[in-house]
Short mmCIF file of N, CA and C in Angstrom, two decimals:
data_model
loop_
_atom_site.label_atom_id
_atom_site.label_comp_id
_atom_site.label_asym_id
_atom_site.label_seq_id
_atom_site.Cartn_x
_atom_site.Cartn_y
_atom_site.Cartn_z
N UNK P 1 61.64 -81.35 32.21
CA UNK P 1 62.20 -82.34 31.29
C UNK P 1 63.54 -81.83 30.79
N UNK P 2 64.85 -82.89 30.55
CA UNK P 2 65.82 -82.32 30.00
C UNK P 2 65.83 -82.05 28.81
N UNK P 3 66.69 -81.28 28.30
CA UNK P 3 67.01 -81.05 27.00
C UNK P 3 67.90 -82.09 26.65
N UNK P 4 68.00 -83.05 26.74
CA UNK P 4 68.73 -84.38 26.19
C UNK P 4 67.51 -85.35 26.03
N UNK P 5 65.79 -85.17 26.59
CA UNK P 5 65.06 -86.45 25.63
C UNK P 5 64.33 -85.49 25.50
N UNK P 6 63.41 -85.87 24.97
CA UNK P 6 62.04 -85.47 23.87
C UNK P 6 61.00 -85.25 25.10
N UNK P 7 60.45 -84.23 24.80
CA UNK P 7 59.47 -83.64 25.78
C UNK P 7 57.81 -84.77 25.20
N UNK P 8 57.05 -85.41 26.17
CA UNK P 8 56.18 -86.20 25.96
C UNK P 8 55.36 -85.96 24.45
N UNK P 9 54.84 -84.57 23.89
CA UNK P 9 54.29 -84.58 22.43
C UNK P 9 55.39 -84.98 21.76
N UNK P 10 56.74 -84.61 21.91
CA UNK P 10 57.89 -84.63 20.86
C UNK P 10 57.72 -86.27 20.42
N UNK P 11 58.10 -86.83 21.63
CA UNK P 11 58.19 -88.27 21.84
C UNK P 11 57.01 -88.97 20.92
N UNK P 12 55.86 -88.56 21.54
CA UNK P 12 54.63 -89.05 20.58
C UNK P 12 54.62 -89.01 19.14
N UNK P 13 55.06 -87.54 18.87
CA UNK P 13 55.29 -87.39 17.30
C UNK P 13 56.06 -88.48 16.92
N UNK P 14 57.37 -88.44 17.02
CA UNK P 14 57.94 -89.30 16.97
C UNK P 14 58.14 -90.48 16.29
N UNK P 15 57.48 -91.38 17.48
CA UNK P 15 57.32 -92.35 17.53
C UNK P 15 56.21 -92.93 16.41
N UNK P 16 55.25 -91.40 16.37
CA UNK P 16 53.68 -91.99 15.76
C UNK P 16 55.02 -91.96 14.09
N UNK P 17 55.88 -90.61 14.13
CA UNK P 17 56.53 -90.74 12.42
C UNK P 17 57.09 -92.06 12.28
N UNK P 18 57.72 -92.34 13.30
CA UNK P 18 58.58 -94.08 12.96
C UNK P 18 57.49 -95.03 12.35
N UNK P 19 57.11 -95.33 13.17
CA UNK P 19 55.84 -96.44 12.67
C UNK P 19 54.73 -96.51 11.73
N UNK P 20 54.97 -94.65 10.99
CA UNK P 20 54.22 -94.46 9.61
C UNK P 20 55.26 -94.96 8.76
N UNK P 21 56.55 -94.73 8.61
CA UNK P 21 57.23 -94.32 8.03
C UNK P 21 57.89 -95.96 7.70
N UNK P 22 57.55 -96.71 8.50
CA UNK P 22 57.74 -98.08 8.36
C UNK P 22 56.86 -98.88 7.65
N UNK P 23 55.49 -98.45 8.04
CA UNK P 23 54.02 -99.37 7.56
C UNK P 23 54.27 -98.72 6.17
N UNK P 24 54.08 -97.74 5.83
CA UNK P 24 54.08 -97.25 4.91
C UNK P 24 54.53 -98.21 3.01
N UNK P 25 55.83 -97.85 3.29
CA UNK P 25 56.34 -98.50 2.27
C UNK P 25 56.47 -99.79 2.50
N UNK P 26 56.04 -100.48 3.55
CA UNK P 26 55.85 -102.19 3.23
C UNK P 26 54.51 -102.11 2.40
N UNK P 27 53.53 -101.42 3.31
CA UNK P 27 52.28 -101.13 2.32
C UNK P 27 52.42 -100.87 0.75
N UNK P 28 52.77 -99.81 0.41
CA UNK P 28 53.10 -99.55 -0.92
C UNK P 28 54.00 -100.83 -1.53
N UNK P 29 54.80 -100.96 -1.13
CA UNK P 29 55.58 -102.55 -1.70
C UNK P 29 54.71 -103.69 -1.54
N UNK P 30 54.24 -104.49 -0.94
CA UNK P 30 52.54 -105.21 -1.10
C UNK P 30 52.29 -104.65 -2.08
N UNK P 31 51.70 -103.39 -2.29
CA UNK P 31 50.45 -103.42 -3.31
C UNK P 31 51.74 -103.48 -4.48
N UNK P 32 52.19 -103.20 -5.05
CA UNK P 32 53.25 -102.79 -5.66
C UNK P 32 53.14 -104.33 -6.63
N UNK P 33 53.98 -105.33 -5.46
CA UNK P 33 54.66 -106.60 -5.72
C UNK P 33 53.17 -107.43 -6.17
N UNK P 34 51.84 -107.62 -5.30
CA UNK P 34 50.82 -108.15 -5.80
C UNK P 34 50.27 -107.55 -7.20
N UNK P 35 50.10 -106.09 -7.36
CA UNK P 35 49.23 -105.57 -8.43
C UNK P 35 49.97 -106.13 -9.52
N UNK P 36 51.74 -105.81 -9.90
CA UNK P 36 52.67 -105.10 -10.96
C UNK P 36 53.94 -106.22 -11.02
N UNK P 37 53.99 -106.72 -9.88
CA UNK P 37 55.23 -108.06 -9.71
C UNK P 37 56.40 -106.79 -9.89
N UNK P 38 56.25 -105.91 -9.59
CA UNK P 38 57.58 -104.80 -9.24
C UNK P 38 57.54 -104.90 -7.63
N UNK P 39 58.59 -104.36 -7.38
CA UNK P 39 59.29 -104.18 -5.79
C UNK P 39 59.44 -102.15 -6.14
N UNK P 40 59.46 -102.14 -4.60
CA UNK P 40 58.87 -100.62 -4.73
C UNK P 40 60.44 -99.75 -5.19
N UNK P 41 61.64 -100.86 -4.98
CA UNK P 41 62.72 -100.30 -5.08
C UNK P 41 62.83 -100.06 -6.76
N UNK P 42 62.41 -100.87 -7.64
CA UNK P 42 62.35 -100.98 -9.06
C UNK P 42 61.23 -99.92 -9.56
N UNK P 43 60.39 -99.93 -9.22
CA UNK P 43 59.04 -98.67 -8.86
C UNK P 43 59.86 -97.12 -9.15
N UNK P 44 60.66 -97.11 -8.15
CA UNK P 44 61.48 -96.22 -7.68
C UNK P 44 62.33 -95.50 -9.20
N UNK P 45 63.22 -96.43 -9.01
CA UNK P 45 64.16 -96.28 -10.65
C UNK P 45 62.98 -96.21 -11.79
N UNK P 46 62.15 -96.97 -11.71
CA UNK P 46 61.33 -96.86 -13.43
C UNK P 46 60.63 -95.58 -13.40
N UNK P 47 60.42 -95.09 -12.48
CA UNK P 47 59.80 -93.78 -12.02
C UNK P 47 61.19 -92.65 -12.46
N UNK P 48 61.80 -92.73 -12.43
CA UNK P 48 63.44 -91.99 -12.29
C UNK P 48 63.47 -91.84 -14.18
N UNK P 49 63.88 -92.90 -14.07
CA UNK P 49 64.12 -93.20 -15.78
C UNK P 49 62.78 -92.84 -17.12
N UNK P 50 61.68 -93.21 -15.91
CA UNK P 50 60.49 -92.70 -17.71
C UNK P 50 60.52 -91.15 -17.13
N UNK P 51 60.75 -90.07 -16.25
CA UNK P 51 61.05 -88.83 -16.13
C UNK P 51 61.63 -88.28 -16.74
N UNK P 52 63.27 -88.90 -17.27
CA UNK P 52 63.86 -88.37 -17.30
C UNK P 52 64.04 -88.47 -18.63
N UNK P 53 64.96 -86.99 -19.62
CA UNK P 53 64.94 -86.97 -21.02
C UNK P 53 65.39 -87.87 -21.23
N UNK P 54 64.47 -88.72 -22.43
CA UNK P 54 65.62 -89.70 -23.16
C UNK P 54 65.34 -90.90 -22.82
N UNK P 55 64.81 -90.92 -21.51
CA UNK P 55 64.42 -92.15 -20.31
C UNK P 55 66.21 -92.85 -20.05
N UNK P 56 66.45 -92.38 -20.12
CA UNK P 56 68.09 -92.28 -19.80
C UNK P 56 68.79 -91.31 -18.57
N UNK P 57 69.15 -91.95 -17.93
CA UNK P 57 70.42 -91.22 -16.86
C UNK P 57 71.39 -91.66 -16.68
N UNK P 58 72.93 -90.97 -15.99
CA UNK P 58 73.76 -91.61 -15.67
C UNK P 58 73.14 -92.30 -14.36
N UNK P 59 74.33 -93.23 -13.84
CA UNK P 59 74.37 -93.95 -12.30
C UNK P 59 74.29 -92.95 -11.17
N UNK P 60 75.44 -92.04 -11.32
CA UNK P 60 75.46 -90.99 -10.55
C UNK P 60 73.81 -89.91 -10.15
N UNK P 61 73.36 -90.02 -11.55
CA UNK P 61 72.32 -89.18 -11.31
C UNK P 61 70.98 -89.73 -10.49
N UNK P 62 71.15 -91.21 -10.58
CA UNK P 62 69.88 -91.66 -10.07
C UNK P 62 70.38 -92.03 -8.69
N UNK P 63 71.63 -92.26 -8.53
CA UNK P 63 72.24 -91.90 -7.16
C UNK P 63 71.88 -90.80 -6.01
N UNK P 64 71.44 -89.72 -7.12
CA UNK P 64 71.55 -88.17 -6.53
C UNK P 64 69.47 -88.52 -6.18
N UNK P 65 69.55 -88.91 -6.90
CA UNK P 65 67.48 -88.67 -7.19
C UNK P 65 67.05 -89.57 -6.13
N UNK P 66 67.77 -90.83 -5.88
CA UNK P 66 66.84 -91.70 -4.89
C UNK P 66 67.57 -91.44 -3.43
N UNK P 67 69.18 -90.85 -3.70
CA UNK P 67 69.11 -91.11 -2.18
C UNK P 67 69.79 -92.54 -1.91
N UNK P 68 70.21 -92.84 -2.87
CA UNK P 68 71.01 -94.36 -2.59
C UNK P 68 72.71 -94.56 -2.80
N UNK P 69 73.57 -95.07 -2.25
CA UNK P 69 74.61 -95.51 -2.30
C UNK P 69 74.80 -96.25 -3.97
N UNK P 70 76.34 -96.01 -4.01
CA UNK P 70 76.13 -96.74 -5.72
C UNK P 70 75.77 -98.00 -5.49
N UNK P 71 76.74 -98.94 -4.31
CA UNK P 71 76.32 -100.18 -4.81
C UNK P 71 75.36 -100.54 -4.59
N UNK P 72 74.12 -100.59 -3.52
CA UNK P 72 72.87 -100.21 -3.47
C UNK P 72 72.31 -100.35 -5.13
N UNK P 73 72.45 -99.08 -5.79
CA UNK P 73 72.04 -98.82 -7.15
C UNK P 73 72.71 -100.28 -8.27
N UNK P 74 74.01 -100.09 -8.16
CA UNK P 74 74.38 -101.21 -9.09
C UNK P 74 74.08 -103.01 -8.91
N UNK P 75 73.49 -103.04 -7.70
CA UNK P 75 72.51 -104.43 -7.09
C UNK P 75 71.57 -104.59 -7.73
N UNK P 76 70.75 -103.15 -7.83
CA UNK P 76 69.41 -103.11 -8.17
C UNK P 76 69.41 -102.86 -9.80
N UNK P 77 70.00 -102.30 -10.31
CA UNK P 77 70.07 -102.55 -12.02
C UNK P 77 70.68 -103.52 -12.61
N UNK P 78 71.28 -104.38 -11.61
CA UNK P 78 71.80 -105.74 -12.31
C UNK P 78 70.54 -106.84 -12.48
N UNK P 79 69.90 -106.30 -10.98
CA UNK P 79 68.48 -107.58 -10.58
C UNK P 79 67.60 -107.20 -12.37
N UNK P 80 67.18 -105.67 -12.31
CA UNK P 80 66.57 -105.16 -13.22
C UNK P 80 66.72 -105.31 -14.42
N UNK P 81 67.90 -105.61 -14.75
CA UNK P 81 68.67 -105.89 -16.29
C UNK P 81 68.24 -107.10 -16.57
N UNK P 82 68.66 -108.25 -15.74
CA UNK P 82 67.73 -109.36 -15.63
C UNK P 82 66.48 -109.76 -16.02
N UNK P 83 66.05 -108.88 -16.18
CA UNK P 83 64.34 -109.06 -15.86
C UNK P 83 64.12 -107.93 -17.56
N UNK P 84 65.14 -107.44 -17.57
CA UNK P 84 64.90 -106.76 -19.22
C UNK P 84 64.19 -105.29 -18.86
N UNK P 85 64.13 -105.21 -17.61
CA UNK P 85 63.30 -103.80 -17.49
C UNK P 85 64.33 -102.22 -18.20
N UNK P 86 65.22 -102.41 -17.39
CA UNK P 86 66.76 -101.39 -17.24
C UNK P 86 67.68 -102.12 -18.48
N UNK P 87 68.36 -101.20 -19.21
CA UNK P 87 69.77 -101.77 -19.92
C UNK P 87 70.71 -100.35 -19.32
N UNK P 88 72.16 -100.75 -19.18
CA UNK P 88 73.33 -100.03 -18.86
C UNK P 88 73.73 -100.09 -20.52
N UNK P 89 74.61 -98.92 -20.64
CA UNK P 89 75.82 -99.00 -21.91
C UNK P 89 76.39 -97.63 -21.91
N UNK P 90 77.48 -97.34 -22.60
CA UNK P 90 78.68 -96.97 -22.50
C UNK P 90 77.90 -96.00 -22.84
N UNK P 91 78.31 -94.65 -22.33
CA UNK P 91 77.73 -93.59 -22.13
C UNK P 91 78.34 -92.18 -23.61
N UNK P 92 77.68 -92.05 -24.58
CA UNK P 92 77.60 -91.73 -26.17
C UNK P 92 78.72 -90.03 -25.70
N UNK P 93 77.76 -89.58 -24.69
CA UNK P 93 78.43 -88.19 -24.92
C UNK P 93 79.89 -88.07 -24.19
N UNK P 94 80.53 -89.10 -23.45
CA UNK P 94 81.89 -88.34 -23.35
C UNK P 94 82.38 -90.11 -23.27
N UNK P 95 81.47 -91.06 -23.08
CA UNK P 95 83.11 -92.27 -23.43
C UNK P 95 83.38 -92.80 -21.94
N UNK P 96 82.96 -91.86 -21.07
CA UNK P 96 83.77 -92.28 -19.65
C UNK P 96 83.23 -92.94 -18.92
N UNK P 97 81.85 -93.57 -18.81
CA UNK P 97 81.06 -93.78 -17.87
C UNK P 97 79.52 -94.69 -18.67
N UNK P 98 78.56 -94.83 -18.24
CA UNK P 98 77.32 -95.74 -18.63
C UNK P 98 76.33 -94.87 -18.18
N UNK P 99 75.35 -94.94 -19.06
CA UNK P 99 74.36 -94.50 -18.76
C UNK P 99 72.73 -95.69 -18.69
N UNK P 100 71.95 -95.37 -17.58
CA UNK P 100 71.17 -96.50 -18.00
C UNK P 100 69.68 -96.05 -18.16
N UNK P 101 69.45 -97.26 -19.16
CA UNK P 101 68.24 -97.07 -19.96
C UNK P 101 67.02 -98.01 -19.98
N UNK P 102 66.04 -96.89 -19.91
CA UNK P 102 64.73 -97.57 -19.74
C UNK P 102 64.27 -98.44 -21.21
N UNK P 103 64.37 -99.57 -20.90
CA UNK P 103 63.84 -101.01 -21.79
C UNK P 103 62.18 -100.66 -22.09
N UNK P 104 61.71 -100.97 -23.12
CA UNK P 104 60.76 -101.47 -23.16
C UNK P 104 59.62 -101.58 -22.59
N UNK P 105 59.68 -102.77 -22.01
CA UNK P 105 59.77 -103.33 -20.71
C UNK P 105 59.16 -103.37 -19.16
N UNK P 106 60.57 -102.20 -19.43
CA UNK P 106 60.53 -101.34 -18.04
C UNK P 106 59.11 -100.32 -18.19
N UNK P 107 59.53 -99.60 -19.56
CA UNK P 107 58.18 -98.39 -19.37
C UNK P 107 56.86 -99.16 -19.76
N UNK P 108 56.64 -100.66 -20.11
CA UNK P 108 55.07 -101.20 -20.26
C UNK P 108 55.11 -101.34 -18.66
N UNK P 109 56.11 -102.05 -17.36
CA UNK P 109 55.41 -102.03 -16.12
C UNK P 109 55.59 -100.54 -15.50
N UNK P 110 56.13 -99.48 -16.04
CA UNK P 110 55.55 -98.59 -15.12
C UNK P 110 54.15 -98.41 -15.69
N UNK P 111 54.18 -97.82 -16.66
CA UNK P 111 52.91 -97.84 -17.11
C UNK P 111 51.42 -98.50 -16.63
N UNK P 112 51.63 -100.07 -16.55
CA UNK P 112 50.66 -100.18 -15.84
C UNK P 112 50.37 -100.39 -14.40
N UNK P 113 52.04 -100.32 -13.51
CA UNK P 113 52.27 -100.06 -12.49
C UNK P 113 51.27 -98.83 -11.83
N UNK P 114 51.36 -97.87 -12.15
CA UNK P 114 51.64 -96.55 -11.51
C UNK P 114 50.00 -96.02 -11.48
N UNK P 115 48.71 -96.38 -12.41
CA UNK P 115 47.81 -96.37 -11.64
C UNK P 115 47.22 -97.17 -10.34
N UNK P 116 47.64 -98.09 -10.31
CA UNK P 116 47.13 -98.99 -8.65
C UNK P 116 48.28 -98.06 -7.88
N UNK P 117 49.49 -97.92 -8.16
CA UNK P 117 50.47 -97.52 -7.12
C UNK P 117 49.88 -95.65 -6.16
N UNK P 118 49.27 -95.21 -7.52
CA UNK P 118 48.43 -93.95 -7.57
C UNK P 118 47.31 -94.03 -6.57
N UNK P 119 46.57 -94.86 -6.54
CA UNK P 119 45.19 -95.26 -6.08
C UNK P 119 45.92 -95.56 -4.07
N UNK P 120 47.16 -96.40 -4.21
CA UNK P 120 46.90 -96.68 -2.99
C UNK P 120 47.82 -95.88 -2.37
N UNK P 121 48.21 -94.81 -2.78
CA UNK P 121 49.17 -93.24 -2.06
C UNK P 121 47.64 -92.98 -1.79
N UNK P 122 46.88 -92.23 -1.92
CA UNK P 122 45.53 -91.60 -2.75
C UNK P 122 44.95 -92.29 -1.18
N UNK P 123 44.76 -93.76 -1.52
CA UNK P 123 43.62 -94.51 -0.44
C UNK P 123 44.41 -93.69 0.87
N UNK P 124 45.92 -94.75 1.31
CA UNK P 124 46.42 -94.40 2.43
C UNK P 124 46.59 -93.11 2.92
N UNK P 125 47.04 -92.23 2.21
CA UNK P 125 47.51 -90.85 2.56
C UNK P 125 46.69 -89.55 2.68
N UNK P 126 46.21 -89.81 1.20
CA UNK P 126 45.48 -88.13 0.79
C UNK P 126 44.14 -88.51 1.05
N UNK P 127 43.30 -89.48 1.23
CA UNK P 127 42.06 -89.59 1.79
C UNK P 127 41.93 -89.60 2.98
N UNK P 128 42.34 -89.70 3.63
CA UNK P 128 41.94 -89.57 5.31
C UNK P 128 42.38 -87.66 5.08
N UNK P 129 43.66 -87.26 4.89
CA UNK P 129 43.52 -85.77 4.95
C UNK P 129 42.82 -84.56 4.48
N UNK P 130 42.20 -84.39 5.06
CA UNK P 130 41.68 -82.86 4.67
C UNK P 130 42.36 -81.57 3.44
N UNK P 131 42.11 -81.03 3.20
CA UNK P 131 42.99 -80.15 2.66
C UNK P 131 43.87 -79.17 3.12
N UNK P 132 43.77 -78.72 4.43
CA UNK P 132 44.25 -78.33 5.44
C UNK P 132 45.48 -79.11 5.79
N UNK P 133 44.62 -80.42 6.14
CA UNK P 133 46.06 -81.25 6.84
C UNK P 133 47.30 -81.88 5.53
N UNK P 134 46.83 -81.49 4.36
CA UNK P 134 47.48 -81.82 3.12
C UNK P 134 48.83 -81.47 3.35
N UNK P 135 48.21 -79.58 3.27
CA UNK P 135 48.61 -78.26 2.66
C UNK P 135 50.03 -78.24 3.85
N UNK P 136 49.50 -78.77 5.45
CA UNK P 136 50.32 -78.58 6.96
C UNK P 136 51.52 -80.04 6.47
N UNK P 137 51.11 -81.28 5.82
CA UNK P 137 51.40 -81.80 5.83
C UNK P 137 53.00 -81.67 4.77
N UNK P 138 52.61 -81.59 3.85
CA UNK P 138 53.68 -80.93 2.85
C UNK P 138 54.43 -79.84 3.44
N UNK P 139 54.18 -78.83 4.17
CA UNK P 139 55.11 -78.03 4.50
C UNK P 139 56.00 -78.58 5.31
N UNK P 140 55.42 -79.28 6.33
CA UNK P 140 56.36 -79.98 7.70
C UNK P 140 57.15 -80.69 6.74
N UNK P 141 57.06 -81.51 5.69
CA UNK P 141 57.69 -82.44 5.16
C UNK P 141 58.84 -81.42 4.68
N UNK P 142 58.36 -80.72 4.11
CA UNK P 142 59.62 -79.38 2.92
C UNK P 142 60.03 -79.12 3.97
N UNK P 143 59.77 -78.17 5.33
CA UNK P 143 60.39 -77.87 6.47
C UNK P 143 61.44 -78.34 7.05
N UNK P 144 61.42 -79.77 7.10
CA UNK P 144 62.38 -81.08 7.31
C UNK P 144 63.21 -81.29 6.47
N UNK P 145 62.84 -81.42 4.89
CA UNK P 145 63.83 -81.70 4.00
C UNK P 145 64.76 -80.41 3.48
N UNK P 146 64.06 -79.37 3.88
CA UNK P 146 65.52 -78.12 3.87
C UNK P 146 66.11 -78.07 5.14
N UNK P 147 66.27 -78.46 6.33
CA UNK P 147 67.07 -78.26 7.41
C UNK P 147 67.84 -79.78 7.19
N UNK P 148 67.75 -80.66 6.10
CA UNK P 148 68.25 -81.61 5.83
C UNK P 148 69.13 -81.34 4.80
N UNK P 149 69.07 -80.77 3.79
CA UNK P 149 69.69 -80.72 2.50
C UNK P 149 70.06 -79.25 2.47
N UNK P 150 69.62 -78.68 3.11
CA UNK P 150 69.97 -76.43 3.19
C UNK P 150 69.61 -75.65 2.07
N UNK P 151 68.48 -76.80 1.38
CA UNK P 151 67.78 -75.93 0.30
C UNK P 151 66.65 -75.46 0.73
N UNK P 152 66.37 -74.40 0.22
CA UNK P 152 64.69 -73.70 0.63
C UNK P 152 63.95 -74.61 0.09
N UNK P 153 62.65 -74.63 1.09
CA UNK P 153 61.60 -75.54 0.97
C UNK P 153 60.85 -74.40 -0.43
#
């Protein structure tokens, strides 16, 4: 086999990661949108924001945390503002920028979001695995995300 395709397990892996990695978060978004009337992308941020001190971050920072493009981000806190979950405002400690803030709102649907969202990581993921395949599972994942980012797993 060349070293330009994927040797037949490679391929399998693969392919089997694409098609988790797809079902997956439609799954989680279903349960998400039926349980909570959140979208897993709003899930995402309200998760970000009740973390964080204050339940406050800049744009930039939740930029850095999800992995998203700004305007991406500034789509999704406009939809959110809307809806009263998220508020933006002029950012207290230097004047230059906005910081945005978890509403109300926002932290009554994470709140009751995040046990069903809990239950069906839990159903899909960590119940079929062993503790073994947990423990293999998390490393491959850290393994991947430091030859991605060049931080130690």
């Amino acid at each position: 086999m060349s070293a330009e395709w994927l040797t037949p397990d490679e391929q399998r892996a693969w392919r089997t990661y694409l098609r988790m990695s797809t079902l997956l978060p439609a799954y989680l978004g279903r349960q998400l949108q039926r349980e909570s009337g959140l979208s897993l992308p709003e899930y995402e941020v309200l998760v970000q924001l009740s973390e964080a001190p204050g339940n406050r971050m800049r744009p930039y920072q939740l930029c850095e945390a999800l992995n998203w493009e700004q305007s991406r981000l500034s789509h999704q806190l406009t939809r959110m503002e809307k809806r009263g979950l998220v508020a933006r405002q002029e950012c207290a400690a230097d004047g230059r920028g906005a910081e945005v803030i978890l509403q109300a709102d926002g932290a009554e649907s994470i709140r009751s979001a995040a046990p069903g969202h809990v239950a069906a990581v839990r159903e899909v993921v960590f119940s079929c695995l062993s503790e073994a395949d947990r423990q293999s599972f998390e490393k491959a994942c850290a393994t991947i995300l430091s030859a991605l980012t060049g931080e130690t797993p």
